[in-house]
Amino acid sequence: MQDALERREFDTVLQLLHASEGIGSGGSSAGGSEATEGPPPPAASWHPYDRAALYDCALWACAQRADSDEARRLVDRMWREQVPVGILANTAVLKALCAVGRRAAALDYLRGIPTKRQRTPMYTWLLRSCNDAGDQQVAHECYTLFQRRQLSPDARFAAEVMRMHGAAGDVDAAKAAWLQAGGKAAAAAAAAAQAAAAQQAGGGTEADPDTGMPAMPAAGAAAPEQPNAEQACLHAAWVAALAQAGRLGEATAAMACMLDRFASVLPVEVSLPGSSSDSGSSSLEDGTPRPQLPGGVPAAGGGGGGGSCNSAGGQWAAARTVQYLQDARNALMAVARERGEHGVAKRVASLATLRGLPPDVGTYNGLLLGTLSHGDGLAAVLEGVQEMRALGIRPDWQTYAIMLRAAAAEHDPAAAQRVFDGMPADGVVPSRLHHNLLLQAYSQAGDLQGTDMAHRRMQAAGYSPNAHTFDILLAAVRHWSALEAAGRAEAANRFEAQRERAHVRQQAAHLLASWVAELDAARPCQLNADLFTQLLHAYGKCGQIYHVLALMRAAFGVRLPPNTEAVLGQPSSSDSSSSSGSGGSDSPSGAPAAEAGAPAPAAAATAHAEHGDIAALEAAMAQGSSSSSSDDSTSGSSSGDGGGLRCPLSTATLERAALQPGLRIFNAAIGACTRVGHAHLADAVALLRAMLAAGLSPDVHTYTSLISGCAYGRQAALARELLRQMQQRGIEPTIWTHNALLNVECWTYGVDAGVALLRSLVARGVEPDRATWNTLLASARHFKRADVANWALEQLAGEQQREDAAAAEAEEAQREAAAAAGEPAPDDHRWHGYYERQQDEEDEW
């Protein structure tokens, strides 16, 4: 197992553990913690400490592959089997949780570890993860817990505390932590950095005329310190703290002082392809990987000067010192880019190069992220990776994550697949993050079959889907629907396009059913409010509206019209008990607890007013139904999914999720009902009734969806009543609301009524947009009104001219702002490498 772990064959490590412990073959993907039938496992007779070593290797593999669920299952099994859970096991679980962004869960796990088994590196790792993600709340809670447990801080922990204070803008607290941890050496370094910052701010003469940075120390200056990894760690954290606090000038001066202070390890030779240096090394002195910079550690003895580097300990100290120098440079450049100070980033890169500090993998990852945020695209990112390789810098897991994000942004799943398949060649094992990014590339491209293929491949690699995975799967249906609608609008033969749409919808519904079945069977439960909303959107895009209604009834007890209840069947007693009980209530007793303290007369008046609004909507809907009675015969089959349906999610899953009624959930359900036409408009009104009974206030999206649904049934009276109630609640209609009302007027009363409404809106100061004129144009073409169609086309041409002029003006403003900030022009999507950003400075070293 140790050999497999060193070869980074994490799947092999887990398979060996399963074989030795008798765990089922599906343990890593399906939570298989049950022992198989038959003879006892080989490790059953081992000493508990020997078995603990097996689990430690497996847990380390889980941490490396970012599989927190499997790590938690293995630890639970260790407790059941009475295998000692030691420091390595607990640290591996913390690393796995942090790797997938579950920092709050990692803090909870840390609280549950007995104090005698806690170590400072555990807190250091969690603090580092919080600082990298900008999670100040969890970081401060972690620091408070550390103080309460009265553990002994070390230099790396103090460095993360300094970064935490810097992110909060408390430079004084960061400096106090530095002085407390670094002693007299830190005080002298702080004084030197402060003097350098004051000299630079005061326009001192000791500055390079080209870079604006402090000049290189002259001959005869004070001798630099010998390599000291702890002091370098603290000084790098001080640079990062100043940068995160927004003091970029002081941070740059502190960076220059750090380069002078540890000049004995500089210059560092650049590793060329084929050299023996391993730029992929990522271990700290305690063997802990560094997630933000898991590579780029210079080869031992790469630095010049300093006779103390001849011994093994000196080589190790020099390598770590160089790594911290690179960390400080990378952190400062990253903050400068985030704040738009590209000139500062250039000067810092130039300063580091002049002092003999080459870029590492973290530097290039920052440049690649900047390239991605600038919108340069996948080609520029791949060019940057090629430049990395030319310098002998091996891409790491973060580099591949950036490449996958770039491919997903361009909707190019084929390129994402090529990037993913090339990871093993660089010794990078795909983690859950990379699998989800590959899944996202297929999802955003609307490729349902490719999404399902990537999902099956992820499961075959031993990764069970989590909430983020299911969110990507459900989003694939939305992206597919958008592409399908665009293709249908451009189709020459509308009949063939309709047939193809029905066929593809069946395939999408089949895949969606399999994904929902996995979501329902997932343990622990992955369902949450956001995922439930995505599920409603997905069923709505597939036209499976009865599934949407079944979910709303089972989750919140929504009372639906009798016709819909007949299709869905009577809810079971378990469904009724799991609902909130307030969704279908017409009485004020169904209001949430937050409103329980309101005066009884006021609550009764509010409930009476809302009941009157619903009654008015139902009356208007009945008035408009007579004009569309000829279409009612198709209402029962418009969704295509009626008849004996059961809720897609089980009662047990809904109970575990403990969903609460929310505005986004009800808006998603109402939007699904109104999107398919008047067949489910009564269901949408019933959902509005349940929404009001649950104490939720409709917003502009709620009413706009309801108004747009009135067009299919030509129910202009209902649309006007909705608009009246919307304005009565103090909700201002948007241009989307007016466009929906215009569509209803055109289809109910004809084009002339739509033109009259549009003129009245313009008279009231409403500015039509492109969608307004497209709505009128579609109606004019349907009713064969060439005069109105020509008018709409003229207005669309004028809109196009105004948009082009505004875009040209905005582009010119962006170009001027980019030139002032020293960054590439908005339309310059070339790769700008590390050395190109230094304005052709010579590498004097």
JSON list of N, CA, C and O in Angstrom, two decimals, residues 308-347:
[
{"chain": "A", "resi": 308, "resn": "SER", "atom": "N", "xyz": [26.38, 27.37, 4.06]},
{"chain": "A", "resi": 308, "resn": "SER", "atom": "CA", "xyz": [25.62, 26.49, 4.93]},
{"chain": "A", "resi": 308, "resn": "SER", "atom": "C", "xyz": [24.68, 25.59, 4.16]},
{"chain": "A", "resi": 308, "resn": "SER", "atom": "O", "xyz": [24.06, 24.72, 4.73]},
{"chain": "A", "resi": 309, "resn": "CYS", "atom": "N", "xyz": [24.52, 25.81, 2.87]},
{"chain": "A", "resi": 309, "resn": "CYS", "atom": "CA", "xyz": [23.62, 24.99, 2.08]},
{"chain": "A", "resi": 309, "resn": "CYS", "atom": "C", "xyz": [24.27, 23.69, 1.64]},
{"chain": "A", "resi": 309, "resn": "CYS", "atom": "O", "xyz": [23.66, 22.91, 0.92]},
{"chain": "A", "resi": 310, "resn": "ASN", "atom": "N", "xyz": [25.51, 23.45, 2.04]},
{"chain": "A", "resi": 310, "resn": "ASN", "atom": "CA", "xyz": [26.17, 22.25, 1.57]},
{"chain": "A", "resi": 310, "resn": "ASN", "atom": "C", "xyz": [25.64, 21.00, 2.26]},
{"chain": "A", "resi": 310, "resn": "ASN", "atom": "O", "xyz": [25.58, 19.93, 1.68]},
{"chain": "A", "resi": 311, "resn": "SER", "atom": "N", "xyz": [25.25, 21.11, 3.52]},
{"chain": "A", "resi": 311, "resn": "SER", "atom": "CA", "xyz": [24.72, 19.95, 4.24]},
{"chain": "A", "resi": 311, "resn": "SER", "atom": "C", "xyz": [23.30, 19.67, 3.81]},
{"chain": "A", "resi": 311, "resn": "SER", "atom": "O", "xyz": [22.63, 20.50, 3.17]},
{"chain": "A", "resi": 312, "resn": "ALA", "atom": "N", "xyz": [22.82, 18.47, 4.20]},
{"chain": "A", "resi": 312, "resn": "ALA", "atom": "CA", "xyz": [21.45, 18.10, 3.85]},
{"chain": "A", "resi": 312, "resn": "ALA", "atom": "C", "xyz": [20.46, 19.04, 4.51]},
{"chain": "A", "resi": 312, "resn": "ALA", "atom": "O", "xyz": [19.47, 19.48, 3.89]},
{"chain": "A", "resi": 313, "resn": "GLY", "atom": "N", "xyz": [20.71, 19.39, 5.80]},
{"chain": "A", "resi": 313, "resn": "GLY", "atom": "CA", "xyz": [19.81, 20.31, 6.47]},
{"chain": "A", "resi": 313, "resn": "GLY", "atom": "C", "xyz": [19.84, 21.68, 5.84]},
{"chain": "A", "resi": 313, "resn": "GLY", "atom": "O", "xyz": [18.81, 22.35, 5.72]},
{"chain": "A", "resi": 314, "resn": "GLY", "atom": "N", "xyz": [21.01, 22.13, 5.41]},
{"chain": "A", "resi": 314, "resn": "GLY", "atom": "CA", "xyz": [21.09, 23.42, 4.75]},
{"chain": "A", "resi": 314, "resn": "GLY", "atom": "C", "xyz": [20.38, 23.43, 3.42]},
{"chain": "A", "resi": 314, "resn": "GLY", "atom": "O", "xyz": [19.75, 24.42, 3.03]},
{"chain": "A", "resi": 315, "resn": "GLN", "atom": "N", "xyz": [20.49, 22.34, 2.67]},
{"chain": "A", "resi": 315, "resn": "GLN", "atom": "CA", "xyz": [19.78, 22.24, 1.40]},
{"chain": "A", "resi": 315, "resn": "GLN", "atom": "C", "xyz": [18.27, 22.27, 1.61]},
{"chain": "A", "resi": 315, "resn": "GLN", "atom": "O", "xyz": [17.54, 22.92, 0.86]},
{"chain": "A", "resi": 316, "resn": "TRP", "atom": "N", "xyz": [17.84, 21.56, 2.64]},
{"chain": "A", "resi": 316, "resn": "TRP", "atom": "CA", "xyz": [16.39, 21.56, 2.92]},
{"chain": "A", "resi": 316, "resn": "TRP", "atom": "C", "xyz": [15.93, 22.96, 3.30]},
{"chain": "A", "resi": 316, "resn": "TRP", "atom": "O", "xyz": [14.91, 23.45, 2.82]},
{"chain": "A", "resi": 317, "resn": "ALA", "atom": "N", "xyz": [16.69, 23.65, 4.16]},
{"chain": "A", "resi": 317, "resn": "ALA", "atom": "CA", "xyz": [16.31, 25.00, 4.57]},
{"chain": "A", "resi": 317, "resn": "ALA", "atom": "C", "xyz": [16.32, 25.95, 3.38]},
{"chain": "A", "resi": 317, "resn": "ALA", "atom": "O", "xyz": [15.44, 26.82, 3.26]},
{"chain": "A", "resi": 318, "resn": "ALA", "atom": "N", "xyz": [17.31, 25.82, 2.49]},
{"chain": "A", "resi": 318, "resn": "ALA", "atom": "CA", "xyz": [17.36, 26.68, 1.32]},
{"chain": "A", "resi": 318, "resn": "ALA", "atom": "C", "xyz": [16.16, 26.44, 0.40]},
{"chain": "A", "resi": 318, "resn": "ALA", "atom": "O", "xyz": [15.55, 27.39, -0.11]},
{"chain": "A", "resi": 319, "resn": "ALA", "atom": "N", "xyz": [15.79, 25.18, 0.21]},
{"chain": "A", "resi": 319, "resn": "ALA", "atom": "CA", "xyz": [14.65, 24.87, -0.65]},
{"chain": "A", "resi": 319, "resn": "ALA", "atom": "C", "xyz": [13.36, 25.43, -0.07]},
{"chain": "A", "resi": 319, "resn": "ALA", "atom": "O", "xyz": [12.54, 26.02, -0.78]},
{"chain": "A", "resi": 320, "resn": "ARG", "atom": "N", "xyz": [13.18, 25.29, 1.24]},
{"chain": "A", "resi": 320, "resn": "ARG", "atom": "CA", "xyz": [11.97, 25.82, 1.86]},
{"chain": "A", "resi": 320, "resn": "ARG", "atom": "C", "xyz": [11.96, 27.34, 1.84]},
{"chain": "A", "resi": 320, "resn": "ARG", "atom": "O", "xyz": [10.91, 27.97, 1.65]},
{"chain": "A", "resi": 321, "resn": "THR", "atom": "N", "xyz": [13.11, 27.96, 2.03]},
{"chain": "A", "resi": 321, "resn": "THR", "atom": "CA", "xyz": [13.19, 29.42, 1.99]},
{"chain": "A", "resi": 321, "resn": "THR", "atom": "C", "xyz": [12.81, 29.94, 0.61]},
{"chain": "A", "resi": 321, "resn": "THR", "atom": "O", "xyz": [12.06, 30.93, 0.48]},
{"chain": "A", "resi": 322, "resn": "VAL", "atom": "N", "xyz": [13.32, 29.30, -0.43]},
{"chain": "A", "resi": 322, "resn": "VAL", "atom": "CA", "xyz": [12.97, 29.70, -1.79]},
{"chain": "A", "resi": 322, "resn": "VAL", "atom": "C", "xyz": [11.47, 29.52, -2.02]},
{"chain": "A", "resi": 322, "resn": "VAL", "atom": "O", "xyz": [10.81, 30.36, -2.66]},
{"chain": "A", "resi": 323, "resn": "GLN", "atom": "N", "xyz": [10.93, 28.44, -1.49]},
{"chain": "A", "resi": 323, "resn": "GLN", "atom": "CA", "xyz": [9.49, 28.21, -1.67]},
{"chain": "A", "resi": 323, "resn": "GLN", "atom": "C", "xyz": [8.68, 29.34, -1.03]},
{"chain": "A", "resi": 323, "resn": "GLN", "atom": "O", "xyz": [7.69, 29.83, -1.60]},
{"chain": "A", "resi": 324, "resn": "TYR", "atom": "N", "xyz": [9.09, 29.78, 0.16]},
{"chain": "A", "resi": 324, "resn": "TYR", "atom": "CA", "xyz": [8.35, 30.86, 0.82]},
{"chain": "A", "resi": 324, "resn": "TYR", "atom": "C", "xyz": [8.55, 32.19, 0.10]},
{"chain": "A", "resi": 324, "resn": "TYR", "atom": "O", "xyz": [7.64, 33.02, 0.08]},
{"chain": "A", "resi": 325, "resn": "LEU", "atom": "N", "xyz": [9.71, 32.40, -0.50]},
{"chain": "A", "resi": 325, "resn": "LEU", "atom": "CA", "xyz": [9.89, 33.58, -1.33]},
{"chain": "A", "resi": 325, "resn": "LEU", "atom": "C", "xyz": [8.92, 33.57, -2.52]},
{"chain": "A", "resi": 325, "resn": "LEU", "atom": "O", "xyz": [8.32, 34.59, -2.87]},
{"chain": "A", "resi": 326, "resn": "GLN", "atom": "N", "xyz": [8.77, 32.42, -3.12]},
{"chain": "A", "resi": 326, "resn": "GLN", "atom": "CA", "xyz": [7.83, 32.31, -4.23]},
{"chain": "A", "resi": 326, "resn": "GLN", "atom": "C", "xyz": [6.39, 32.47, -3.76]},
{"chain": "A", "resi": 326, "resn": "GLN", "atom": "O", "xyz": [5.56, 33.09, -4.45]},
{"chain": "A", "resi": 327, "resn": "ASP", "atom": "N", "xyz": [6.08, 31.95, -2.58]},
{"chain": "A", "resi": 327, "resn": "ASP", "atom": "CA", "xyz": [4.73, 32.13, -2.04]},
{"chain": "A", "resi": 327, "resn": "ASP", "atom": "C", "xyz": [4.41, 33.60, -1.86]},
{"chain": "A", "resi": 327, "resn": "ASP", "atom": "O", "xyz": [3.31, 34.06, -2.21]},
{"chain": "A", "resi": 328, "resn": "ALA", "atom": "N", "xyz": [5.37, 34.36, -1.29]},
{"chain": "A", "resi": 328, "resn": "ALA", "atom": "CA", "xyz": [5.14, 35.78, -1.06]},
{"chain": "A", "resi": 328, "resn": "ALA", "atom": "C", "xyz": [4.96, 36.52, -2.37]},
{"chain": "A", "resi": 328, "resn": "ALA", "atom": "O", "xyz": [4.04, 37.35, -2.52]},
{"chain": "A", "resi": 329, "resn": "ARG", "atom": "N", "xyz": [5.81, 36.23, -3.36]},
{"chain": "A", "resi": 329, "resn": "ARG", "atom": "CA", "xyz": [5.68, 36.87, -4.66]},
{"chain": "A", "resi": 329, "resn": "ARG", "atom": "C", "xyz": [4.34, 36.54, -5.31]},
{"chain": "A", "resi": 329, "resn": "ARG", "atom": "O", "xyz": [3.66, 37.43, -5.84]},
{"chain": "A", "resi": 330, "resn": "ASN", "atom": "N", "xyz": [3.93, 35.29, -5.26]},
{"chain": "A", "resi": 330, "resn": "ASN", "atom": "CA", "xyz": [2.67, 34.89, -5.88]},
{"chain": "A", "resi": 330, "resn": "ASN", "atom": "C", "xyz": [1.47, 35.51, -5.20]},
{"chain": "A", "resi": 330, "resn": "ASN", "atom": "O", "xyz": [0.51, 35.93, -5.86]},
{"chain": "A", "resi": 331, "resn": "ALA", "atom": "N", "xyz": [1.50, 35.56, -3.86]},
{"chain": "A", "resi": 331, "resn": "ALA", "atom": "CA", "xyz": [0.37, 36.15, -3.13]},
{"chain": "A", "resi": 331, "resn": "ALA", "atom": "C", "xyz": [0.23, 37.63, -3.46]},
{"chain": "A", "resi": 331, "resn": "ALA", "atom": "O", "xyz": [-0.89, 38.14, -3.67]},
{"chain": "A", "resi": 332, "resn": "LEU", "atom": "N", "xyz": [1.34, 38.34, -3.52]},
{"chain": "A", "resi": 332, "resn": "LEU", "atom": "CA", "xyz": [1.30, 39.77, -3.82]},
{"chain": "A", "resi": 332, "resn": "LEU", "atom": "C", "xyz": [0.81, 40.02, -5.24]},
{"chain": "A", "resi": 332, "resn": "LEU", "atom": "O", "xyz": [-0.02, 40.91, -5.49]},
{"chain": "A", "resi": 333, "resn": "MET", "atom": "N", "xyz": [1.28, 39.23, -6.20]},
{"chain": "A", "resi": 333, "resn": "MET", "atom": "CA", "xyz": [0.83, 39.40, -7.58]},
{"chain": "A", "resi": 333, "resn": "MET", "atom": "C", "xyz": [-0.65, 39.06, -7.73]},
{"chain": "A", "resi": 333, "resn": "MET", "atom": "O", "xyz": [-1.38, 39.73, -8.48]},
{"chain": "A", "resi": 334, "resn": "ALA", "atom": "N", "xyz": [-1.12, 38.04, -7.00]},
{"chain": "A", "resi": 334, "resn": "ALA", "atom": "CA", "xyz": [-2.53, 37.66, -7.10]},
{"chain": "A", "resi": 334, "resn": "ALA", "atom": "C", "xyz": [-3.44, 38.77, -6.59]},
{"chain": "A", "resi": 334, "resn": "ALA", "atom": "O", "xyz": [-4.46, 39.11, -7.22]},
{"chain": "A", "resi": 335, "resn": "VAL", "atom": "N", "xyz": [-3.10, 39.36, -5.43]},
{"chain": "A", "resi": 335, "resn": "VAL", "atom": "CA", "xyz": [-3.92, 40.44, -4.90]},
{"chain": "A", "resi": 335, "resn": "VAL", "atom": "C", "xyz": [-3.88, 41.65, -5.81]},
{"chain": "A", "resi": 335, "resn": "VAL", "atom": "O", "xyz": [-4.90, 42.33, -6.02]},
{"chain": "A", "resi": 336, "resn": "ALA", "atom": "N", "xyz": [-2.71, 41.95, -6.37]},
{"chain": "A", "resi": 336, "resn": "ALA", "atom": "CA", "xyz": [-2.61, 43.09, -7.28]},
{"chain": "A", "resi": 336, "resn": "ALA", "atom": "C", "xyz": [-3.50, 42.90, -8.50]},
{"chain": "A", "resi": 336, "resn": "ALA", "atom": "O", "xyz": [-4.17, 43.84, -8.96]},
{"chain": "A", "resi": 337, "resn": "ARG", "atom": "N", "xyz": [-3.54, 41.68, -9.04]},
{"chain": "A", "resi": 337, "resn": "ARG", "atom": "CA", "xyz": [-4.40, 41.44, -10.20]},
{"chain": "A", "resi": 337, "resn": "ARG", "atom": "C", "xyz": [-5.87, 41.54, -9.81]},
{"chain": "A", "resi": 337, "resn": "ARG", "atom": "O", "xyz": [-6.69, 42.07, -10.56]},
{"chain": "A", "resi": 338, "resn": "GLU", "atom": "N", "xyz": [-6.24, 41.01, -8.63]},
{"chain": "A", "resi": 338, "resn": "GLU", "atom": "CA", "xyz": [-7.63, 41.07, -8.21]},
{"chain": "A", "resi": 338, "resn": "GLU", "atom": "C", "xyz": [-8.10, 42.51, -8.04]},
{"chain": "A", "resi": 338, "resn": "GLU", "atom": "O", "xyz": [-9.25, 42.84, -8.31]},
{"chain": "A", "resi": 339, "resn": "ARG", "atom": "N", "xyz": [-7.21, 43.38, -7.58]},
{"chain": "A", "resi": 339, "resn": "ARG", "atom": "CA", "xyz": [-7.58, 44.78, -7.36]},
{"chain": "A", "resi": 339, "resn": "ARG", "atom": "C", "xyz": [-7.38, 45.65, -8.60]},
{"chain": "A", "resi": 339, "resn": "ARG", "atom": "O", "xyz": [-7.54, 46.87, -8.54]},
{"chain": "A", "resi": 340, "resn": "GLY", "atom": "N", "xyz": [-6.99, 45.05, -9.72]},
{"chain": "A", "resi": 340, "resn": "GLY", "atom": "CA", "xyz": [-6.80, 45.81, -10.93]},
{"chain": "A", "resi": 340, "resn": "GLY", "atom": "C", "xyz": [-5.50, 46.59, -11.00]},
{"chain": "A", "resi": 340, "resn": "GLY", "atom": "O", "xyz": [-5.31, 47.41, -11.91]},
{"chain": "A", "resi": 341, "resn": "GLU", "atom": "N", "xyz": [-4.59, 46.32, -10.06]},
{"chain": "A", "resi": 341, "resn": "GLU", "atom": "CA", "xyz": [-3.30, 47.01, -10.05]},
{"chain": "A", "resi": 341, "resn": "GLU", "atom": "C", "xyz": [-2.28, 46.19, -10.85]},
{"chain": "A", "resi": 341, "resn": "GLU", "atom": "O", "xyz": [-1.34, 45.60, -10.31]},
{"chain": "A", "resi": 342, "resn": "HIS", "atom": "N", "xyz": [-2.47, 46.16, -12.16]},
{"chain": "A", "resi": 342, "resn": "HIS", "atom": "CA", "xyz": [-1.61, 45.33, -13.00]},
{"chain": "A", "resi": 342, "resn": "HIS", "atom": "C", "xyz": [-0.19, 45.90, -13.08]},
{"chain": "A", "resi": 342, "resn": "HIS", "atom": "O", "xyz": [0.77, 45.15, -13.28]},
{"chain": "A", "resi": 343, "resn": "GLY", "atom": "N", "xyz": [-0.05, 47.20, -12.92]},
{"chain": "A", "resi": 343, "resn": "GLY", "atom": "CA", "xyz": [1.29, 47.77, -12.89]},
{"chain": "A", "resi": 343, "resn": "GLY", "atom": "C", "xyz": [2.10, 47.28, -11.71]},
{"chain": "A", "resi": 343, "resn": "GLY", "atom": "O", "xyz": [3.29, 47.01, -11.82]},
{"chain": "A", "resi": 344, "resn": "VAL", "atom": "N", "xyz": [1.43, 47.14, -10.55]},
{"chain": "A", "resi": 344, "resn": "VAL", "atom": "CA", "xyz": [2.11, 46.60, -9.37]},
{"chain": "A", "resi": 344, "resn": "VAL", "atom": "C", "xyz": [2.53, 45.16, -9.61]},
{"chain": "A", "resi": 344, "resn": "VAL", "atom": "O", "xyz": [3.65, 44.75, -9.25]},
{"chain": "A", "resi": 345, "resn": "ALA", "atom": "N", "xyz": [1.65, 44.37, -10.23]},
{"chain": "A", "resi": 345, "resn": "ALA", "atom": "CA", "xyz": [1.98, 42.98, -10.51]},
{"chain": "A", "resi": 345, "resn": "ALA", "atom": "C", "xyz": [3.20, 42.88, -11.42]},
{"chain": "A", "resi": 345, "resn": "ALA", "atom": "O", "xyz": [4.08, 42.03, -11.23]},
{"chain": "A", "resi": 346, "resn": "LYS", "atom": "N", "xyz": [3.28, 43.77, -12.42]},
{"chain": "A", "resi": 346, "resn": "LYS", "atom": "CA", "xyz": [4.43, 43.76, -13.32]},
{"chain": "A", "resi": 346, "resn": "LYS", "atom": "C", "xyz": [5.72, 44.10, -12.57]},
{"chain": "A", "resi": 346, "resn": "LYS", "atom": "O", "xyz": [6.77, 43.48, -12.76]},
{"chain": "A", "resi": 347, "resn": "ARG", "atom": "N", "xyz": [5.64, 45.12, -11.70]},
{"chain": "A", "resi": 347, "resn": "ARG", "atom": "CA", "xyz": [6.84, 45.54, -10.99]},
{"chain": "A", "resi": 347, "resn": "ARG", "atom": "C", "xyz": [7.31, 44.46, -10.02]},
{"chain": "A", "resi": 347, "resn": "ARG", "atom": "O", "xyz": [8.51, 44.25, -9.86]}
]
